[in-house]
Tab-separated table of C-alpha atoms in Angstrom:
chain	number	residue	atom	x	y	z
A	1	MET	CA	-8.976	-7.350	23.339
A	2	CYS	CA	-7.729	-4.488	21.140
A	3	ASP	CA	-4.035	-4.382	20.251
A	4	THR	CA	-2.521	-0.923	20.455
A	5	PHE	CA	0.132	0.494	18.120
A	6	ASP	CA	1.800	3.840	17.622
A	7	LEU	CA	0.750	3.862	13.969
A	8	ILE	CA	-1.641	1.944	11.742
A	9	VAL	CA	-1.081	2.047	7.982
A	10	VAL	CA	-3.983	1.028	5.752
A	11	GLY	CA	-2.678	-0.226	2.405
A	12	GLY	CA	0.636	-1.852	1.510
A	13	GLY	CA	1.435	-0.121	-1.769
A	14	PRO	CA	4.490	2.077	-2.459
A	15	GLY	CA	3.193	4.708	-0.055
A	16	GLY	CA	1.927	2.440	2.714
A	17	TYR	CA	4.739	-0.073	2.998
A	18	VAL	CA	7.411	2.663	2.821
A	19	ALA	CA	5.592	4.595	5.569
A	20	ALA	CA	5.508	1.449	7.710
A	21	LEU	CA	9.219	0.752	7.169
A	22	ARG	CA	10.221	4.319	8.001
A	23	ALA	CA	8.034	4.392	11.104
A	24	SER	CA	9.639	1.185	12.336
A	25	GLN	CA	13.091	2.667	11.706
A	26	LEU	CA	12.106	5.582	13.926
A	27	GLY	CA	11.131	3.254	16.761
A	28	MET	CA	7.359	3.173	16.375
A	29	SER	CA	5.230	0.074	16.793
A	30	VAL	CA	3.496	-0.287	13.446
A	31	ALA	CA	0.572	-2.265	12.054
A	32	LEU	CA	0.137	-2.567	8.289
A	33	VAL	CA	-3.196	-3.763	6.875
A	34	GLU	CA	-3.244	-5.069	3.283
A	35	SER	CA	-6.086	-6.947	1.595
A	36	THR	CA	-4.290	-8.397	-1.437
A	37	HIS	CA	-0.567	-8.111	-2.205
A	38	PHE	CA	2.254	-6.049	-0.727
A	39	GLY	CA	3.472	-3.495	-3.233
A	40	GLY	CA	-0.007	-2.451	-4.331
A	41	VAL	CA	-0.953	-1.775	-7.925
A	42	CYS	CA	2.479	-0.306	-8.669
A	43	LEU	CA	4.480	-3.423	-7.967
A	44	ASN	CA	1.894	-6.034	-8.918
A	45	TRP	CA	-0.068	-4.477	-11.778
A	46	GLY	CA	1.674	-1.248	-12.738
A	47	CYS	CA	5.160	0.206	-12.544
A	48	ILE	CA	7.273	-2.933	-12.267
A	49	PRO	CA	5.552	-5.548	-14.465
A	50	THR	CA	4.923	-3.036	-17.244
A	51	LYS	CA	8.621	-2.161	-17.332
A	52	ALA	CA	9.414	-5.855	-17.718
A	53	LEU	CA	6.998	-6.028	-20.660
A	54	LEU	CA	8.434	-2.881	-22.197
A	55	ARG	CA	11.967	-4.231	-21.893
A	56	SER	CA	10.972	-7.343	-23.843
A	57	SER	CA	9.317	-5.206	-26.507
A	58	GLU	CA	12.359	-2.933	-26.808
A	59	ILE	CA	14.588	-5.967	-27.385
A	60	HIS	CA	12.114	-7.259	-29.977
A	61	HIS	CA	12.321	-3.919	-31.750
A	62	LEU	CA	16.132	-3.910	-31.652
A	63	LEU	CA	16.299	-7.411	-33.107
A	64	HIS	CA	14.607	-6.018	-36.196
A	65	GLU	CA	17.141	-3.169	-36.377
A	66	LEU	CA	20.284	-5.325	-36.192
A	67	GLY	CA	21.437	-4.343	-39.663
A	68	THR	CA	22.036	-0.818	-38.379
A	69	PHE	CA	24.694	-2.201	-36.049
A	70	GLY	CA	26.301	-4.548	-38.531
A	71	LEU	CA	24.592	-7.605	-37.083
A	72	SER	CA	22.093	-10.130	-38.393
A	73	ALA	CA	19.779	-12.807	-37.052
A	74	ASP	CA	17.379	-15.251	-38.673
A	75	ASN	CA	13.928	-16.435	-37.684
A	76	ILE	CA	13.245	-13.744	-35.086
A	77	SER	CA	10.191	-14.705	-33.059
A	78	PHE	CA	8.727	-14.392	-29.580
A	79	ASP	CA	6.758	-16.426	-27.074
A	80	LEU	CA	4.118	-14.121	-25.590
A	81	SER	CA	3.390	-16.463	-22.696
A	82	LYS	CA	7.049	-16.342	-21.638
A	83	ILE	CA	7.143	-12.554	-21.948
A	84	VAL	CA	4.075	-12.262	-19.719
A	85	GLY	CA	5.401	-14.982	-17.399
A	86	ARG	CA	8.658	-13.123	-16.877
A	87	SER	CA	6.746	-9.956	-16.034
A	88	ARG	CA	4.563	-11.761	-13.483
A	89	SER	CA	7.500	-13.560	-11.883
A	90	ILE	CA	9.336	-10.266	-11.393
A	91	ALA	CA	6.266	-8.823	-9.669
A	92	ARG	CA	6.064	-11.846	-7.362
A	93	ARG	CA	9.767	-11.631	-6.576
A	94	MET	CA	9.570	-7.957	-5.659
A	95	GLY	CA	6.443	-8.533	-3.570
A	96	GLY	CA	8.258	-11.231	-1.644
A	97	GLY	CA	11.084	-8.800	-1.018
A	98	ILE	CA	8.695	-6.318	0.573
A	99	ALA	CA	7.212	-9.019	2.809
A	100	HIS	CA	10.754	-9.860	3.940
A	101	LEU	CA	11.543	-6.208	4.712
A	102	LEU	CA	8.368	-5.797	6.757
A	103	LYS	CA	9.154	-8.912	8.761
A	104	LYS	CA	12.773	-7.845	9.205
A	105	THR	CA	11.739	-4.454	10.597
A	106	LYS	CA	9.112	-6.047	12.879
A	107	VAL	CA	6.084	-4.421	11.258
A	108	THR	CA	2.949	-6.317	12.324
A	109	THR	CA	0.932	-7.176	9.203
A	110	PHE	CA	-2.761	-8.002	8.897
A	111	ASP	CA	-4.402	-9.691	5.909
A	112	GLY	CA	-7.762	-8.011	5.379
A	113	ARG	CA	-9.678	-4.820	4.796
A	114	ALA	CA	-9.526	-1.974	7.303
A	115	LYS	CA	-12.252	0.422	8.354
A	116	LEU	CA	-12.178	3.273	10.829
A	117	ALA	CA	-14.354	2.284	13.796
A	118	GLY	CA	-14.480	5.358	15.984
A	119	ARG	CA	-12.262	6.515	18.821
A	120	SER	CA	-11.098	4.900	22.007
A	121	GLY	CA	-9.798	7.773	24.101
A	122	GLU	CA	-7.045	9.464	22.102
A	123	ALA	CA	-6.693	6.519	19.739
A	124	HIS	CA	-8.484	5.678	16.499
A	125	GLN	CA	-9.937	2.189	16.317
A	126	VAL	CA	-9.612	0.210	13.093
A	127	ALA	CA	-11.704	-2.894	12.414
A	128	ILE	CA	-10.167	-5.501	10.106
A	129	THR	CA	-12.237	-8.044	8.168
A	130	LYS	CA	-11.478	-10.734	5.605
A	131	ASP	CA	-14.201	-12.028	3.271
A	132	GLY	CA	-16.819	-10.525	5.589
A	133	ALA	CA	-15.456	-12.169	8.750
A	134	ALA	CA	-13.892	-10.224	11.618
A	135	VAL	CA	-10.103	-10.565	11.878
A	136	ALA	CA	-9.154	-8.051	14.580
A	137	THR	CA	-9.776	-4.615	15.996
A	138	ILE	CA	-6.670	-2.530	16.592
A	139	LYS	CA	-6.056	1.041	17.638
A	140	ALA	CA	-3.454	3.785	17.379
A	141	PRO	CA	-3.280	7.555	17.811
A	142	HIS	CA	-2.180	7.869	14.182
A	143	VAL	CA	-3.672	6.211	11.095
A	144	ILE	CA	-2.322	6.643	7.559
A	145	LEU	CA	-4.732	5.865	4.720
A	146	ALA	CA	-2.800	4.588	1.692
A	147	THR	CA	-5.551	2.745	-0.168
A	148	GLY	CA	-4.540	3.799	-3.678
A	149	ALA	CA	-6.796	4.135	-6.691
A	150	ARG	CA	-8.301	2.169	-9.565
A	151	GLY	CA	-8.994	2.774	-13.245
A	152	ARG	CA	-11.859	5.096	-14.096
A	153	GLN	CA	-14.849	3.567	-15.870
A	154	LEU	CA	-16.731	5.761	-18.345
A	155	PRO	CA	-20.268	5.026	-19.594
A	156	GLY	CA	-20.119	3.099	-22.858
A	157	LEU	CA	-16.407	2.364	-22.388
A	158	GLU	CA	-16.589	-0.057	-19.475
A	159	THR	CA	-13.963	-2.790	-19.384
A	160	ASP	CA	-15.183	-6.382	-19.584
A	161	GLY	CA	-11.902	-8.257	-19.175
A	162	THR	CA	-12.250	-9.932	-22.571
A	163	LEU	CA	-12.568	-7.516	-25.464
A	164	ILE	CA	-12.278	-4.235	-23.585
A	165	TRP	CA	-9.269	-4.279	-21.317
A	166	GLY	CA	-8.107	-2.416	-18.279
A	167	ALA	CA	-4.464	-2.422	-17.213
A	168	ARG	CA	-4.524	-5.929	-15.731
A	169	GLU	CA	-5.817	-7.582	-18.879
A	170	ALA	CA	-3.488	-5.456	-21.029
A	171	MET	CA	-0.419	-6.790	-19.241
A	172	THR	CA	-1.506	-10.455	-19.255
A	173	PRO	CA	-2.647	-11.071	-22.860
A	174	LYS	CA	-3.134	-14.657	-24.012
A	175	GLU	CA	-2.417	-13.638	-27.589
A	176	LEU	CA	-1.202	-10.528	-29.352
A	177	PRO	CA	-4.047	-8.460	-30.832
A	178	LYS	CA	-3.394	-7.626	-34.457
A	179	ARG	CA	-5.442	-4.417	-34.171
A	180	LEU	CA	-5.602	-2.388	-30.959
A	181	LEU	CA	-7.385	0.800	-29.896
A	182	VAL	CA	-5.998	2.649	-26.878
A	183	ILE	CA	-8.372	5.208	-25.376
A	184	GLY	CA	-6.401	7.794	-23.420
A	185	SER	CA	-2.859	9.075	-23.959
A	186	GLY	CA	-1.528	9.615	-20.484
A	187	ALA	CA	1.500	7.651	-19.317
A	188	ILE	CA	-0.457	4.393	-18.912
A	189	GLY	CA	-2.075	4.521	-22.337
A	190	ILE	CA	1.122	5.546	-24.098
A	191	GLU	CA	3.187	2.816	-22.436
A	192	PHE	CA	0.734	0.107	-23.483
A	193	ALA	CA	0.558	1.586	-26.980
A	194	SER	CA	4.356	1.483	-27.162
A	195	PHE	CA	4.565	-2.128	-25.933
A	196	TYR	CA	2.003	-3.454	-28.395
A	197	ARG	CA	3.366	-1.442	-31.334
A	198	ASN	CA	6.902	-2.715	-30.621
A	199	MET	CA	5.513	-6.258	-30.642
A	200	GLY	CA	3.822	-5.737	-34.019
A	201	SER	CA	0.228	-4.700	-33.297
A	202	GLU	CA	-1.509	-2.044	-35.378
A	203	VAL	CA	-2.180	0.664	-32.774
A	204	THR	CA	-4.651	3.541	-32.818
A	205	ILE	CA	-4.671	6.076	-29.965
A	206	ALA	CA	-7.770	8.182	-29.281
A	207	GLU	CA	-7.377	11.185	-26.971
A	208	VAL	CA	-10.154	13.601	-25.949
A	209	ALA	CA	-7.689	16.490	-25.464
A	210	ASP	CA	-6.171	18.391	-28.364
A	211	ARG	CA	-2.787	16.691	-27.894
A	212	ILE	CA	-1.333	13.539	-26.408
A	213	LEU	CA	0.508	13.505	-23.073
A	214	ILE	CA	-1.396	16.573	-21.915
A	215	ALA	CA	0.670	16.801	-18.703
A	216	GLU	CA	3.853	17.424	-20.709
A	217	ASP	CA	5.243	20.563	-22.307
A	218	PRO	CA	3.453	21.032	-25.665
A	219	GLU	CA	6.757	20.946	-27.565
A	220	ILE	CA	7.627	17.568	-26.046
A	221	SER	CA	4.100	16.345	-26.664
A	222	ALA	CA	4.421	17.263	-30.346
A	223	ALA	CA	7.813	15.548	-30.603
A	224	ALA	CA	6.362	12.412	-29.021
A	225	ARG	CA	3.456	12.359	-31.460
A	226	LYS	CA	5.839	12.693	-34.392
A	227	ALA	CA	7.977	9.808	-33.069
A	228	PHE	CA	4.982	7.536	-32.445
A	229	GLU	CA	3.467	8.233	-35.851
A	230	LYS	CA	6.836	7.515	-37.449
A	231	GLN	CA	6.620	4.095	-35.797
A	232	GLY	CA	3.256	3.529	-37.446
A	233	MET	CA	0.814	4.463	-34.683
A	234	LYS	CA	-2.369	6.255	-35.697
A	235	ILE	CA	-3.208	9.117	-33.321
A	236	ILE	CA	-6.546	10.920	-33.171
A	237	THR	CA	-6.789	13.938	-30.838
A	238	SER	CA	-9.837	15.994	-29.850
A	239	ALA	CA	-11.504	12.618	-30.232
A	240	LYS	CA	-14.965	11.504	-29.211
A	241	VAL	CA	-15.198	7.720	-29.109
A	242	GLY	CA	-18.667	6.371	-29.843
A	243	PRO	CA	-20.186	3.326	-28.154
A	244	LEU	CA	-18.030	0.216	-28.286
A	245	ASN	CA	-19.954	-2.422	-30.198
A	246	LYS	CA	-18.730	-5.881	-29.251
A	247	GLY	CA	-18.706	-8.776	-31.690
A	248	GLU	CA	-17.640	-12.329	-31.061
A	249	ASN	CA	-13.934	-11.496	-31.090
A	250	GLU	CA	-13.672	-7.863	-32.143
A	251	VAL	CA	-14.918	-4.384	-31.287
A	252	SER	CA	-16.175	-1.710	-33.655
A	253	THR	CA	-16.702	1.966	-32.964
A	254	THR	CA	-16.792	5.395	-34.591
A	255	ILE	CA	-14.332	8.097	-33.584
A	256	GLU	CA	-15.247	11.719	-34.280
A	257	SER	CA	-12.673	14.507	-34.375
A	258	PRO	CA	-12.145	17.844	-36.157
A	259	THR	CA	-10.597	15.886	-39.040
A	260	GLY	CA	-13.779	13.864	-39.545
A	261	LYS	CA	-15.252	10.498	-38.616
A	262	VAL	CA	-13.332	7.242	-38.527
A	263	ASP	CA	-15.081	3.877	-38.465
A	264	LEU	CA	-12.764	1.488	-36.689
A	265	THR	CA	-12.788	-2.243	-36.029
A	266	VAL	CA	-10.155	-3.718	-33.721
A	267	ASP	CA	-9.456	-6.950	-31.902
A	268	ARG	CA	-9.077	-5.357	-28.473
A	269	VAL	CA	-9.553	-2.008	-26.742
A	270	ILE	CA	-7.522	-0.685	-23.809
A	271	CYS	CA	-9.224	1.987	-21.696
A	272	ALA	CA	-6.788	4.260	-19.872
A	273	VAL	CA	-8.947	7.257	-19.050
A	274	GLY	CA	-7.796	8.222	-15.570
A	275	ILE	CA	-8.204	6.884	-12.063
A	276	VAL	CA	-10.470	7.281	-9.035
A	277	GLY	CA	-9.423	7.053	-5.406
A	278	ASN	CA	-10.335	4.050	-3.255
A	279	VAL	CA	-12.281	5.967	-0.605
A	280	GLU	CA	-15.251	3.639	-0.224
A	281	ASP	CA	-15.950	1.691	2.970
A	282	LEU	CA	-13.125	3.281	4.956
A	283	GLY	CA	-15.399	4.542	7.722
A	284	LEU	CA	-14.886	8.182	6.811
A	285	GLU	CA	-18.490	8.970	7.668
A	286	GLY	CA	-18.684	10.831	10.943
A	287	THR	CA	-15.079	12.066	10.651
A	288	LYS	CA	-13.813	15.431	9.474
A	289	VAL	CA	-11.995	13.831	6.535
A	290	GLN	CA	-12.981	15.631	3.335
A	291	VAL	CA	-13.280	13.882	-0.023
A	292	GLU	CA	-13.276	15.813	-3.292
A	293	ARG	CA	-13.672	14.065	-6.649
A	294	THR	CA	-12.930	10.682	-5.034
A	295	HIS	CA	-9.693	11.888	-3.420
A	296	ILE	CA	-8.976	12.702	0.219
A	297	VAL	CA	-8.061	16.327	0.914
A	298	THR	CA	-4.738	16.780	2.739
A	299	ASP	CA	-2.280	19.526	3.644
A	300	GLY	CA	1.454	19.677	2.919
A	301	PHE	CA	2.152	17.089	5.608
A	302	CYS	CA	-0.576	14.660	4.473
A	303	ARG	CA	-2.902	15.575	7.346
A	304	THR	CA	-6.647	15.356	6.793
A	305	GLY	CA	-9.328	17.381	8.548
A	306	GLU	CA	-9.545	14.691	11.228
A	307	PRO	CA	-6.738	14.886	13.839
A	308	GLY	CA	-4.616	11.743	13.743
A	309	ILE	CA	-5.835	10.650	10.290
A	310	TYR	CA	-3.530	11.093	7.296
A	311	ALA	CA	-3.708	10.164	3.606
A	312	ILE	CA	-0.885	9.540	1.139
A	313	GLY	CA	-0.411	8.404	-2.443
A	314	ASP	CA	-3.049	8.048	-5.126
A	315	VAL	CA	-5.979	8.243	-2.699
A	316	ALA	CA	-4.762	11.726	-1.774
A	317	GLY	CA	-4.849	12.955	-5.373
A	318	ALA	CA	-2.535	13.935	-8.210
A	319	PRO	CA	0.107	13.437	-9.297
A	320	TRP	CA	-0.623	9.710	-9.284
A	321	LEU	CA	2.947	8.471	-9.054
A	322	ALA	CA	4.546	5.772	-6.932
A	323	HIS	CA	7.536	7.918	-5.989
A	324	LYS	CA	5.213	10.678	-4.834
A	325	ALA	CA	3.406	8.169	-2.610
A	326	SER	CA	6.649	6.859	-1.115
A	327	HIS	CA	7.956	10.342	-0.396
A	328	GLU	CA	4.662	11.339	1.204
A	329	GLY	CA	4.840	8.239	3.393
A	330	ILE	CA	8.278	9.241	4.650
A	331	LEU	CA	7.526	12.904	5.314
A	332	CYS	CA	4.185	12.042	6.958
A	333	VAL	CA	5.833	9.589	9.362
A	334	GLU	CA	8.695	11.962	10.133
A	335	LYS	CA	6.200	14.709	10.958
A	336	ILE	CA	4.345	12.320	13.276
A	337	ALA	CA	7.688	11.436	14.902
A	338	GLY	CA	8.353	15.097	15.700
A	339	ARG	CA	11.003	15.653	13.080
A	340	SER	CA	11.069	18.653	10.732
A	341	PRO	CA	10.537	17.393	7.165
A	342	GLN	CA	9.868	19.838	4.381
A	343	PRO	CA	6.390	19.689	2.809
A	344	LEU	CA	6.343	18.114	-0.619
A	345	HIS	CA	6.523	20.624	-3.472
A	346	PRO	CA	4.399	19.256	-6.342
A	347	LEU	CA	6.563	20.982	-8.949
A	348	ASN	CA	9.605	19.052	-7.716
A	349	ILE	CA	8.028	15.671	-8.466
A	350	PRO	CA	9.334	14.206	-11.742
A	351	GLY	CA	7.019	12.564	-14.240
A	352	CYS	CA	8.215	9.651	-16.376
A	353	THR	CA	6.720	7.766	-19.312
A	354	TYR	CA	8.601	4.612	-20.307
A	355	SER	CA	7.616	4.450	-23.957
A	356	ARG	CA	9.920	4.410	-26.972
A	357	PRO	CA	11.148	7.150	-26.889
A	358	GLN	CA	10.967	7.839	-23.152
A	359	ILE	CA	9.562	11.101	-21.781
A	360	ALA	CA	10.510	12.765	-18.498
A	361	SER	CA	9.896	16.168	-16.950
A	362	VAL	CA	9.894	18.233	-13.789
A	363	GLY	CA	8.575	21.685	-12.961
A	364	LEU	CA	6.727	24.128	-15.194
A	365	SER	CA	6.325	23.953	-18.949
A	366	GLU	CA	7.365	27.029	-20.922
A	367	GLU	CA	3.699	27.865	-21.436
A	368	LYS	CA	2.850	27.622	-17.713
A	369	ALA	CA	5.969	29.491	-16.643
A	370	ILE	CA	5.007	32.448	-18.827
A	371	ALA	CA	1.405	32.265	-17.611
A	372	ALA	CA	2.706	32.407	-14.033
A	373	GLY	CA	4.368	35.739	-14.817
A	374	HIS	CA	7.966	34.635	-15.331
A	375	LYS	CA	10.235	36.167	-17.925
A	376	VAL	CA	11.917	33.048	-19.237
A	377	LYS	CA	15.032	31.872	-20.996
A	378	VAL	CA	14.584	28.613	-22.878
A	379	GLY	CA	17.301	26.228	-24.003
A	380	ARG	CA	17.034	23.251	-26.355
A	381	PHE	CA	19.505	20.620	-27.431
A	382	PRO	CA	18.810	17.701	-29.802
A	383	PHE	CA	20.061	14.154	-29.309
A	384	ILE	CA	21.284	14.074	-32.907
A	385	ALA	CA	24.122	16.413	-31.872
A	386	ASN	CA	25.208	14.160	-28.992
A	387	GLY	CA	28.013	11.666	-29.710
A	388	LYS	CA	26.786	8.929	-27.354
A	389	ALA	CA	23.239	9.106	-28.757
A	390	VAL	CA	24.590	8.808	-32.305
A	391	ALA	CA	26.787	5.854	-31.322
A	392	MET	CA	23.785	4.137	-29.716
A	393	GLY	CA	21.567	4.789	-32.722
A	394	GLU	CA	19.207	6.797	-30.498
A	395	THR	CA	19.145	10.188	-32.202
A	396	ASP	CA	15.409	10.873	-31.788
A	397	GLY	CA	15.153	13.129	-28.776
A	398	MET	CA	15.784	16.499	-27.196
A	399	VAL	CA	16.186	18.278	-23.876
A	400	LYS	CA	14.393	21.536	-23.149
A	401	THR	CA	15.124	23.786	-20.178
A	402	VAL	CA	13.073	26.717	-18.885
A	403	PHE	CA	14.846	29.219	-16.615
A	404	ASP	CA	13.758	32.402	-14.909
A	405	ALA	CA	15.581	35.098	-16.872
A	406	THR	CA	16.188	37.240	-13.799
A	407	SER	CA	17.111	34.803	-11.028
A	408	GLY	CA	18.457	31.882	-13.061
A	409	GLU	CA	16.084	29.497	-11.257
A	410	LEU	CA	15.342	26.323	-13.172
A	411	LEU	CA	11.576	26.544	-13.624
A	412	GLY	CA	11.192	23.351	-15.619
A	413	ALA	CA	13.003	20.686	-17.603
A	414	HIS	CA	11.464	18.510	-20.314
A	415	MET	CA	13.095	15.581	-22.064
A	416	ILE	CA	12.284	13.030	-24.737
A	417	GLY	CA	14.620	10.282	-25.889
A	418	ALA	CA	16.555	7.228	-24.773
A	419	GLU	CA	17.150	6.881	-21.014
A	420	VAL	CA	15.729	10.296	-20.096
A	421	THR	CA	13.825	8.710	-17.191
A	422	GLU	CA	17.243	7.924	-15.687
A	423	MET	CA	18.538	11.467	-16.285
A	424	ILE	CA	15.670	13.652	-15.054
A	425	GLN	CA	16.828	13.306	-11.448
A	426	GLY	CA	19.695	15.695	-12.235
A	427	TYR	CA	17.196	18.462	-12.840
A	428	VAL	CA	15.095	17.342	-9.850
A	429	ILE	CA	18.132	17.799	-7.609
A	430	THR	CA	18.652	21.242	-9.150
A	431	ARG	CA	15.108	22.282	-8.262
A	432	THR	CA	15.116	20.663	-4.815
A	433	GLY	CA	18.445	22.298	-3.942
A	434	GLU	CA	17.249	25.651	-5.331
A	435	LEU	CA	20.277	25.787	-7.593
A	436	THR	CA	20.534	28.056	-10.624
A	437	GLU	CA	21.953	27.893	-14.111
A	438	ALA	CA	25.347	28.831	-12.668
A	439	GLU	CA	25.710	25.517	-10.820
A	440	LEU	CA	24.511	23.535	-13.831
A	441	VAL	CA	26.900	25.356	-16.166
A	442	GLU	CA	29.823	24.673	-13.826
A	443	THR	CA	28.939	21.000	-13.364
A	444	VAL	CA	31.266	18.550	-15.124
A	445	PHE	CA	29.177	16.059	-17.092
A	446	PRO	CA	30.920	12.793	-18.051
A	447	HIS	CA	31.781	12.221	-21.708
A	448	PRO	CA	30.552	10.487	-23.714
A	449	THR	CA	27.081	10.282	-22.181
A	450	ILE	CA	23.600	11.265	-23.229
A	451	SER	CA	23.492	13.347	-20.033
A	452	GLU	CA	25.699	15.906	-21.776
A	453	THR	CA	22.534	17.051	-23.547
A	454	MET	CA	21.380	18.360	-20.151
A	455	HIS	CA	24.465	20.566	-19.915
A	456	GLU	CA	24.086	21.782	-23.479
A	457	ALA	CA	20.390	22.588	-22.995
A	458	THR	CA	21.377	24.754	-20.015
A	459	LEU	CA	24.061	26.534	-22.031
A	460	ALA	CA	21.539	27.013	-24.841
A	461	ALA	CA	19.280	29.043	-22.535
A	462	PHE	CA	22.066	31.514	-21.791
A	463	ASP	CA	25.334	31.944	-23.735
A	464	GLY	CA	24.606	29.234	-26.296
A	465	PRO	CA	25.431	25.530	-26.680
A	466	LEU	CA	28.899	24.389	-27.695
A	467	HIS	CA	28.134	21.502	-30.015
A	468	ILE	CA	25.481	22.826	-32.371
């Protein structure tokens, strides 16, 4: 017997479980298939537990800066097992919350791996197995693939779980490495570098590109590098990392760059060199679903080349962000339900890096805006001129805005500093609502807040800032 649903969602990460919840809200009968934990990599091994780790490391850093605030403390120390334990317990708690929501909304869940198994009339059949044994075969006219992605493995830089870490090992260390090499300077690599440096590790970052945080505006990237190096990180760009030679409890390698060769010996290596989509063993053979560079090709409404098959989140390609996956899940389901959602505009998706200092952005960089043919007006405002930032002792930072000089459209916004990941949504709303500099200029920003830098950076692009 084959149970029939309106929708089958394969994968319970931030895209899949949100799609299932929204579909249930809209009155659909929904099946969600998940092979490990609800919440996916994001909740269990990414977004949430890393933020818990970073919070502990930020407090550790502040405890060593107490004199700045007229405070003192003796015998400052930490228990790494408790720091890691707190992170894991938060992940478990949030995962349990998702399970409760799915049950509350009457989503039928299956524990196992799903594979497309052909058609039955107008419906797609999905076979579910667990540890090689058949669990069930279900069918639905609509199937959303939300299988996520995993860390990329490069020849000579393969993780081994002991000396050469991927993300999972990096967030569950048994002891703090004194010397650490981080290969890759995207958000994942930078966040781990920030955590371990805050906790006292000697950190070296190797990046193959000519600058760190290549997805960010070059000016912000340069400011981030300056801040990280001020903290004591060693950063090598345009780097070629040689083979990783493993000893009993250390790793040695040679890093080549335009500045010369560096022979390096460290206790642990973290590889954060990109991700690949989980497209294997999904039964895509014989369908019209296209896969390019390990990611499923979709249109603006997450539809694949096969009618009734959709893909969302990391498996559907960049940007690899949990909030992008969740939004895709919602718009995909609403399109299936006959509503009229707007297709997702990639340039309206914010990017956030939760290092110290934080980095956040949306839209085009100045460089890309000019390359796209825009005549631009650019505004900048430093945190050091903001009263709240000075009072907090968080003066390292800036906000940069890029406007179209003719229309006043906000083309991009780029921020570095304390709490900018909480502030970027103001600029996201501006872009989503197709507002201009006029609305931003006329907006009343509360005082004293760091968000006032957003107002000043807008003024700076036009008539000039008030407080510098």
